[in-house]
Short mmCIF file of C-alpha atoms and ligand atoms in Angstrom, two decimals:
data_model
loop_
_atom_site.label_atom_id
_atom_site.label_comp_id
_atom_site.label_asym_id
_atom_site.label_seq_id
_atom_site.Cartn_x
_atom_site.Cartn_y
_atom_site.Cartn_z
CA UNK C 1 36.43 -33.98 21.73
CA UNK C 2 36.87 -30.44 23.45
CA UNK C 3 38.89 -29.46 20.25
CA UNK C 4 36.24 -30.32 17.76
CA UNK C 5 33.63 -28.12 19.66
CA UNK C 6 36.49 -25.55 19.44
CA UNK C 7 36.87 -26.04 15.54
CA UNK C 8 32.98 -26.32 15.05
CA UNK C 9 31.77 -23.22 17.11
CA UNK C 10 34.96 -21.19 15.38
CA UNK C 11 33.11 -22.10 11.92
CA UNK C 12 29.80 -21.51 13.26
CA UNK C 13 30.94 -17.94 14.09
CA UNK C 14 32.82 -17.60 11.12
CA UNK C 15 29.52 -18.73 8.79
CA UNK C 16 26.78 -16.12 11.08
CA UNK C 17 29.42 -13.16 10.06
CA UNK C 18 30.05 -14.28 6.36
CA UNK C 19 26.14 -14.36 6.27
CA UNK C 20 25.85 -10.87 8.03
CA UNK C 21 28.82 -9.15 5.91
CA UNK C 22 26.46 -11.07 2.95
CA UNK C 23 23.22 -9.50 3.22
CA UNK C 24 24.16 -5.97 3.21
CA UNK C 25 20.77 -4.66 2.18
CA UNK C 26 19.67 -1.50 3.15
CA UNK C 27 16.91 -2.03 5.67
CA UNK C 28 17.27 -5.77 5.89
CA UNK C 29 16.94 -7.46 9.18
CA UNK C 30 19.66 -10.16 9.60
CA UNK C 31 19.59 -14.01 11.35
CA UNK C 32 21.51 -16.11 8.50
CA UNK C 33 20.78 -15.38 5.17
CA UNK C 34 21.66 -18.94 3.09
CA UNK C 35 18.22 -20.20 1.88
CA UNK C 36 16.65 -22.51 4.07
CA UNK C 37 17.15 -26.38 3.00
CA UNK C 38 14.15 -28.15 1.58
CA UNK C 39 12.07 -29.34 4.70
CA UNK C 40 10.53 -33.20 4.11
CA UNK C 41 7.83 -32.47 6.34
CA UNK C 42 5.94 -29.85 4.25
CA UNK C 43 6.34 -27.52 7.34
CA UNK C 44 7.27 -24.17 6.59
CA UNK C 45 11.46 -23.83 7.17
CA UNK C 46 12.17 -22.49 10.36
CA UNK C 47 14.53 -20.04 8.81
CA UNK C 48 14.14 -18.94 5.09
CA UNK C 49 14.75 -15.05 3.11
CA UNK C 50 12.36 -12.71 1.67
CA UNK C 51 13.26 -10.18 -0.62
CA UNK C 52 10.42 -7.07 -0.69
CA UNK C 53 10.45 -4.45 -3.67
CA UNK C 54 8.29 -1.49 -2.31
CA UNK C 55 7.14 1.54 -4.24
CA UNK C 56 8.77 4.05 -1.86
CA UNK C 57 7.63 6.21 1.04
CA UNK C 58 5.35 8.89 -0.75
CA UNK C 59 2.48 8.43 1.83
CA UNK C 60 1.81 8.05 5.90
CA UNK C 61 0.22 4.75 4.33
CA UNK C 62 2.98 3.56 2.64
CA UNK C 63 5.23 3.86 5.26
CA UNK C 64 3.08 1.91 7.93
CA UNK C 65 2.62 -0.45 5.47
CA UNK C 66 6.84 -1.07 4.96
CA UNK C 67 6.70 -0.88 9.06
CA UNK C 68 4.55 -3.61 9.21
CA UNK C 69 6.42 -5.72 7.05
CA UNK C 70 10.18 -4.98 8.41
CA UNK C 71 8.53 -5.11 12.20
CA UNK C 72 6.75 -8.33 11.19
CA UNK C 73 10.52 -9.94 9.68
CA UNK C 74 12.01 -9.55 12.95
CA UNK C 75 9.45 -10.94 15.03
CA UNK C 76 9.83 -14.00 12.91
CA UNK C 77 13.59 -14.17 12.53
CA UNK C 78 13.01 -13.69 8.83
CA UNK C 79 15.72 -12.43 6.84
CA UNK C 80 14.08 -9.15 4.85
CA UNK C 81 16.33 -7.79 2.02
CA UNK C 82 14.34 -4.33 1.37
CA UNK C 83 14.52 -1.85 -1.70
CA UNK C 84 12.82 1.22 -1.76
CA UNK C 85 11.91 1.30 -5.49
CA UNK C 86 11.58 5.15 -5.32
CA UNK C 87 8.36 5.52 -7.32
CA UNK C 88 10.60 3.97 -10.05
CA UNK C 89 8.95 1.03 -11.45
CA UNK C 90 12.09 0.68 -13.19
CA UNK C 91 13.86 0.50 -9.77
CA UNK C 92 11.21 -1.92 -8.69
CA UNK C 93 11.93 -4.59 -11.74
CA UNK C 94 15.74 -4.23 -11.35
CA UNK C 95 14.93 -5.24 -7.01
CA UNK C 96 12.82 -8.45 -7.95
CA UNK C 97 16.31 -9.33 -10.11
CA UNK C 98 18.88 -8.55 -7.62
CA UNK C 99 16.46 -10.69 -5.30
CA UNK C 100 16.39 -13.19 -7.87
CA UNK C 101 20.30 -12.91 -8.23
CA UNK C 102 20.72 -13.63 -4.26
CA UNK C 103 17.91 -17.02 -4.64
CA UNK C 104 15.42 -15.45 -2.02
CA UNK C 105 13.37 -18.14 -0.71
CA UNK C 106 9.98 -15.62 -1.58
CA UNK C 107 9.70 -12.24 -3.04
CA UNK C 108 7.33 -9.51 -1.88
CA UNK C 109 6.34 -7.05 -4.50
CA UNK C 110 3.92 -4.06 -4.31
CA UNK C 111 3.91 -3.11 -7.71
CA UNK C 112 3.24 0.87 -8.40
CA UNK C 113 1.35 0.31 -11.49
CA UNK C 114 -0.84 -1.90 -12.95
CA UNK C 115 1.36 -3.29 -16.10
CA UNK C 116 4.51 -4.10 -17.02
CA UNK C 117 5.56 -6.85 -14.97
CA UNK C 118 5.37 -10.46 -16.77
CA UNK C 119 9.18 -10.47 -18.02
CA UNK C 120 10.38 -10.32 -14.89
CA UNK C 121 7.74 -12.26 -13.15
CA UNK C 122 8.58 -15.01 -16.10
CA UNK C 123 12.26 -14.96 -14.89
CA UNK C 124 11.07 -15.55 -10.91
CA UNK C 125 8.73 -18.35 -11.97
CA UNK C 126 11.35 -19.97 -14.16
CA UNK C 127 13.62 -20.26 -10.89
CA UNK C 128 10.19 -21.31 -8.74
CA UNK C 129 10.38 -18.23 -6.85
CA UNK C 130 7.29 -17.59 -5.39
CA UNK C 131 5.72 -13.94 -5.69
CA UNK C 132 3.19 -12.38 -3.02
CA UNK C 133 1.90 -9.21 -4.53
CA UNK C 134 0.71 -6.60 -1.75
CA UNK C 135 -1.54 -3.44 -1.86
CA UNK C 136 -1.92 -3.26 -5.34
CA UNK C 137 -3.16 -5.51 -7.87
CA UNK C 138 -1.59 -6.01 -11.69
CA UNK C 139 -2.65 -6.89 -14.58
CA UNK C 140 -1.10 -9.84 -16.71
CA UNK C 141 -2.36 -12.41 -19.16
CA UNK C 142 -1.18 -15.43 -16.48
CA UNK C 143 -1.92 -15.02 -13.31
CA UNK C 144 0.19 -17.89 -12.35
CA UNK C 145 2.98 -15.01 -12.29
CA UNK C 146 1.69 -14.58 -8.77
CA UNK C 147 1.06 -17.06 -5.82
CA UNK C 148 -1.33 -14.24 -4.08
CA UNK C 149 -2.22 -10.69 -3.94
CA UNK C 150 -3.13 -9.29 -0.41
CA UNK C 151 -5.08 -6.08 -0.72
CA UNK C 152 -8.64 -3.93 0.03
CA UNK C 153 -11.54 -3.22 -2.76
CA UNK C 154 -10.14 -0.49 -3.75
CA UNK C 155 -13.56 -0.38 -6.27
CA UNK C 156 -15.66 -0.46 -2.85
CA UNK C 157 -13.66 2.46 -1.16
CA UNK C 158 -14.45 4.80 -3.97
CA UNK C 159 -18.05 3.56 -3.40
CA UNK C 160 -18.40 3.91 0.01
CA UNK C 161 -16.73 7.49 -0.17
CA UNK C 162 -19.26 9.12 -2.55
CA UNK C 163 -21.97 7.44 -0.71
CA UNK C 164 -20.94 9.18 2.48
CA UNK C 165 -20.15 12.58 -0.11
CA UNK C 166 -24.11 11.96 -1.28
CA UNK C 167 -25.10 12.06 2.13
CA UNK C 168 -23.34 14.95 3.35
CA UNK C 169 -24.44 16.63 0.22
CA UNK C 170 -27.89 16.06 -0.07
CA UNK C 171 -27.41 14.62 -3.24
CA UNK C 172 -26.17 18.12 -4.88
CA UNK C 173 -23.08 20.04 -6.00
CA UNK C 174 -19.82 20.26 -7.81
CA UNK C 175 -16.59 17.78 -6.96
CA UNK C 176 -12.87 17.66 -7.97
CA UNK C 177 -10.73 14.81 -7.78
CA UNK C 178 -7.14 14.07 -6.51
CA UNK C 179 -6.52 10.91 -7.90
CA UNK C 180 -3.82 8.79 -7.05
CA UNK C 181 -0.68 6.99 -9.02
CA UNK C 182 -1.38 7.28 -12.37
CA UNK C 183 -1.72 3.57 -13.85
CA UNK C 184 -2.25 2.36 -10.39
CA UNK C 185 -4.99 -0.04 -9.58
CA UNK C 186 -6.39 1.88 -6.39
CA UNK C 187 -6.34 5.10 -8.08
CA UNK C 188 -8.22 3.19 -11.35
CA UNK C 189 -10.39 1.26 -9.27
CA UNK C 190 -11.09 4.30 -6.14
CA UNK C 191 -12.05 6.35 -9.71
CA UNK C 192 -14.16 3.84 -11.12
CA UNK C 193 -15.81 2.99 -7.92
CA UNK C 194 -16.89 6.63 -7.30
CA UNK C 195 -18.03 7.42 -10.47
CA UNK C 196 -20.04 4.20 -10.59
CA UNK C 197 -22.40 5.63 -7.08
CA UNK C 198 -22.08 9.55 -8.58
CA UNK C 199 -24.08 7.79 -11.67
CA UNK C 200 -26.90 7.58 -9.54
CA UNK C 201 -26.59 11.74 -8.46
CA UNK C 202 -27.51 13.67 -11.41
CA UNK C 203 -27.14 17.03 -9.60
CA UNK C 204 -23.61 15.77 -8.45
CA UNK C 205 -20.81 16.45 -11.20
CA UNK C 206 -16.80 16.15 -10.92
CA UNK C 207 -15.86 18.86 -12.46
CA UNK C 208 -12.41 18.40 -12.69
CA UNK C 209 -10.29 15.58 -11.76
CA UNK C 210 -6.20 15.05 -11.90
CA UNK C 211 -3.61 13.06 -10.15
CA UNK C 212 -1.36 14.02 -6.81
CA UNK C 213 0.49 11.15 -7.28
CA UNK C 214 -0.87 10.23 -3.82
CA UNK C 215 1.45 12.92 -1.89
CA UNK C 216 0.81 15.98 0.38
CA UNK C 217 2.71 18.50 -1.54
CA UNK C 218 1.02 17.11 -5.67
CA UNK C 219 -1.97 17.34 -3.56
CA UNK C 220 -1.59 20.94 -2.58
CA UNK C 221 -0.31 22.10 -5.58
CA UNK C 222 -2.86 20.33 -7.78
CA UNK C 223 -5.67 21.71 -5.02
CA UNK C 224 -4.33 25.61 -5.09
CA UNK C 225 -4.71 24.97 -9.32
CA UNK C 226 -8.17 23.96 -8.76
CA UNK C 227 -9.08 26.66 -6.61
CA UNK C 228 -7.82 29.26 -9.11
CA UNK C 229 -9.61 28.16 -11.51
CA UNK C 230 -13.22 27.62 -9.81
CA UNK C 231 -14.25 29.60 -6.54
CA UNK C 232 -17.29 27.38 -6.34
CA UNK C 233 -15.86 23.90 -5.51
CA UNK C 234 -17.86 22.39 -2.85
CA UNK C 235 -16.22 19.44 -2.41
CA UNK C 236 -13.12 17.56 -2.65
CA UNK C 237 -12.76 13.44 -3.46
CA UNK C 238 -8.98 12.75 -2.72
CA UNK C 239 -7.82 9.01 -3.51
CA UNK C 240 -5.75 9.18 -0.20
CA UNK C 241 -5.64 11.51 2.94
CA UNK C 242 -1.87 12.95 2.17
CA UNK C 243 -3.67 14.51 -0.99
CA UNK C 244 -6.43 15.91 1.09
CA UNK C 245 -4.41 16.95 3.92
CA UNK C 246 -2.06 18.91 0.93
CA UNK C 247 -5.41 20.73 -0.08
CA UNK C 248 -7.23 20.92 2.84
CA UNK C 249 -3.89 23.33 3.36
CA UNK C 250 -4.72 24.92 -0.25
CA UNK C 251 -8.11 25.81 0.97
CA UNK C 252 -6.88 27.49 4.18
CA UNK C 253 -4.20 29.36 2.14
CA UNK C 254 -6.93 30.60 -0.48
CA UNK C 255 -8.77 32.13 2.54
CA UNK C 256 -11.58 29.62 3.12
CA UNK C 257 -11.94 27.05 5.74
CA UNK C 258 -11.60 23.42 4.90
CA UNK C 259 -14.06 20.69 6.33
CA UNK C 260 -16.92 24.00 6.25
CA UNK C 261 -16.82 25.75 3.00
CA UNK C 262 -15.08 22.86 1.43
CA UNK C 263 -16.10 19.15 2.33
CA UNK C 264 -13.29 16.79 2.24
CA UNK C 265 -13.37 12.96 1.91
CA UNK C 266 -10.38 10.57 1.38
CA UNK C 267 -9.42 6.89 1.77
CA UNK C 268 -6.60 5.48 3.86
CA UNK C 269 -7.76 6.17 7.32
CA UNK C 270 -4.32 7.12 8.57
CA UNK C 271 -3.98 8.97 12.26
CA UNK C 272 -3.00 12.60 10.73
CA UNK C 273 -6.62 12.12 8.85
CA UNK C 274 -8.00 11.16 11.82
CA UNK C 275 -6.44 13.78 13.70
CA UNK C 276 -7.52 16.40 10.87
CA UNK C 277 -11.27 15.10 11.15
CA UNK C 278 -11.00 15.33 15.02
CA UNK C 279 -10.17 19.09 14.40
CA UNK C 280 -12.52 20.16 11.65
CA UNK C 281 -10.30 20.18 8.62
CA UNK C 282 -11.75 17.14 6.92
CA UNK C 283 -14.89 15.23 6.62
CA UNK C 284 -14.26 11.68 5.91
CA UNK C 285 -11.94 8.76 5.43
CA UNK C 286 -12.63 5.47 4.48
CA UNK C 287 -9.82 3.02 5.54
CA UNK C 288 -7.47 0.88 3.67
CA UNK C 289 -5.42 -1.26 6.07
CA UNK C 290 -1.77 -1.05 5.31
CA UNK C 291 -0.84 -3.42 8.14
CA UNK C 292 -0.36 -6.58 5.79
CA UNK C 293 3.21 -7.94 7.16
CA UNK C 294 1.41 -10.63 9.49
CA UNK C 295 -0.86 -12.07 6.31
CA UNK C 296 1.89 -11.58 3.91
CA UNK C 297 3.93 -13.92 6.29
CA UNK C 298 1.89 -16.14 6.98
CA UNK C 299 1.15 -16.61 3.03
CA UNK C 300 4.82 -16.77 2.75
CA UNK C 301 5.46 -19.92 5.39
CA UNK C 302 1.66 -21.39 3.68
CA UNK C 303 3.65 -22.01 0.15
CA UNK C 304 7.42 -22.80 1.53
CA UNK C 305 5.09 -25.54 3.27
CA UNK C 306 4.09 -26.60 -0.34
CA UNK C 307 0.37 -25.55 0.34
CA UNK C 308 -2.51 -23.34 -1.75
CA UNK C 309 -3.44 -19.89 -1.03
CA UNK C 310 -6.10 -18.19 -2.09
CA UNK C 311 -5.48 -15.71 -4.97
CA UNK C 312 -6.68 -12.90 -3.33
CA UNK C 313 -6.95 -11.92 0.53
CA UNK C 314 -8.91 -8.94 0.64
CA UNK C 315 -8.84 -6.89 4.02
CA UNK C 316 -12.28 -5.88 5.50
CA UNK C 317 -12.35 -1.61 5.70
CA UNK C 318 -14.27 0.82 8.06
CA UNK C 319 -14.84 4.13 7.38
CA UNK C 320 -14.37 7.56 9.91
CA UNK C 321 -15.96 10.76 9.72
CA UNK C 322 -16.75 13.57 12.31
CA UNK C 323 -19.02 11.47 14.34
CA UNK C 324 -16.48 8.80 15.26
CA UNK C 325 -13.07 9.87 14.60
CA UNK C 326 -12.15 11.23 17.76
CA UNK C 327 -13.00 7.94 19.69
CA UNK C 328 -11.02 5.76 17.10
CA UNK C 329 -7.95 7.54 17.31
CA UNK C 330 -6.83 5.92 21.05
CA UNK C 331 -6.97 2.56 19.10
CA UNK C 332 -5.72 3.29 15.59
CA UNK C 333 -2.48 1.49 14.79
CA UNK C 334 -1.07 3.35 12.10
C1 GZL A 1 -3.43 1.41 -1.28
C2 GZL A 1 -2.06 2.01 -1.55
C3 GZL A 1 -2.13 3.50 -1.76
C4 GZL A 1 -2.63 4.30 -0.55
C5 GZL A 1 -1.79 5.52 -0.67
O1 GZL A 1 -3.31 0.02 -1.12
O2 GZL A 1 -1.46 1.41 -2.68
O3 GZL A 1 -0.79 3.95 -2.02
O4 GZL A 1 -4.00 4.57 -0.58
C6 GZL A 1 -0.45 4.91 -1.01
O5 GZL A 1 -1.73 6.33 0.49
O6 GZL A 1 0.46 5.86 -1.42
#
């Protein structure tokens, strides 16, 4: 009897390191990573592998948002395969297939741009792989491509931020635009969304708008452009606070003070934004909650268990601007 224990804990041993030598993914967060068996019960499996394509890291958000999810694998004892697609939707495709290659038991996927993904969607469906889509939304002509897609109203931040920019302006004076991601569905929807309140300001005008590509440095260089070109910008609409923190350094460099001569407002809600309003150099910024590893989980261990999730799980968002910043920081999680 003593020898079979022997034999069988040897083997046990021997499977954990096969499994660890196996995974070998940069970033991944090992327990065993052979695909959890079927359960009968229609309980989630105790132990099961999830394979997450991410853009990259070109934002503060971005990377609390790939914290969340790696943080929220090894609280469950999930095995996460990451790859950092490198703003390379190309990259991104070639992940899902690798992930496909390996039989993950669910992929994550937060897709950089709006199009361009039903081939290899097809090929995860065909091998009943479900997708979760996170952050950004996509657009194909079957949206069975996708179990879920957990995100914010990304047309409702763009609202809410040129409400606030009416406001603070009195209704009056001249914008540009950082726009995010070209392609991408925040920085289509944050654009359509702002335009759609600016409608109702006729003495409010973007007059000139181009992408950042959602970093500090596009956002600066884009900013220092657009203050060569027109001395008179009052105000700056920046689809994410690493863009307005790159020109809120612009301004200072051209000599004028940011958050005074130059009102800034952003989305993301991020600490250095928060930080930045605390201290003068920008205005506002309306949140967008990159903290979705806990839902995207959950979703995850909801359709291993064989049950429906709602297509869309849209997070509630706050905004911040010099009259509350300060006090949210202590509390701010990313
Ligand atoms: C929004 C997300 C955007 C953030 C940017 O869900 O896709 O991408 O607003 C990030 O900061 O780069």
């Amino acid at each position: 009897m003593k020898r079979n224990a022997a034999v069988l804990s040897l083997l046990a041993c021997a499977g954990a390191l096969l499994s660890l030598v196996g995974c070998g993914d940069s970033g991944s967060t090992t327990s065993s990573n052979s695909p959890a068996p079927e359960t009968k019960t229609g309980a989630a499996p105790k132990k099961y592998t999830v394979g997450f394509s991410q853009i990259g890291a070109e934002s503060a958000w971005r990377t609390a948002e790939t914290k969340s999810v790696q943080d929220e694998a090894q609280k469950r004892g999930v095995t996460l395969k990451f790859a950092d697609g490198q703003q390379k939707q190309e990259l991104q495709i070639q992940a899902v297939r690798s992930f496909i290659a390996q039989k993950v038991d669910v992929i994550f996927l937060a897709p950089k741009v709006e199009t361009g993904w039903e081939p290899v969607l097809r090929e995860a469906k065909r091998v009943n792989i479900p997708v979760i889509l996170l952050d950004r939304g996509i657009k194909v002509s079957d949206d069975s491509l996708y179990k879920t897609l957990l995100t914010s109203d990304f047309v409702e931040e763009g609202r809410m931020a040129a409400n606030w920019l009416a406001k603070r302006m009195n209704g009056k004076g001249n914008i540009v635009e950082l726009q995010g991601t070209v392609g991408s569905a925040p920085a289509n929807d944050r654009k359509q969304g702002f335009a759609e309140v600016l409608a109702k300001f006729p003495d409010m005008k973007v007059t000139r708008s181009q992408t950042g590509d959602f970093t500090i440095a596009k956002g600066k260089e884009v900013m220092e452009a657009f203050l060569k070109a027109d001395p008179t910008i009052q105000a700056v609409y920046a689809h994410n606070d690493d863009m307005a923190l790159g020109a809120a350094q612009a301004i200072e460099e051209a000599g004028k003070k940011p958050g005074k001569d130059i009102i800034l407002v952003s989305i993301d809600g991020v600490h250095q934004a928060l930080e930045a309003i605390k201290d003068g150099k920008l205005n506002c910024s309306v949140e967008c909650n990159p903290l979705l590893g806990p839902g995207a989980f959950d979703a995850a261990e909801q359709i291993l268990a064989g049950k429906d999730v709602p297509k869309r799980i849209v997070s509630k968002d706050q905004q911040f601007d010099e009259s509350t910043a300060a006090q949210a920081l202590p509390t701010r999680k990313y």
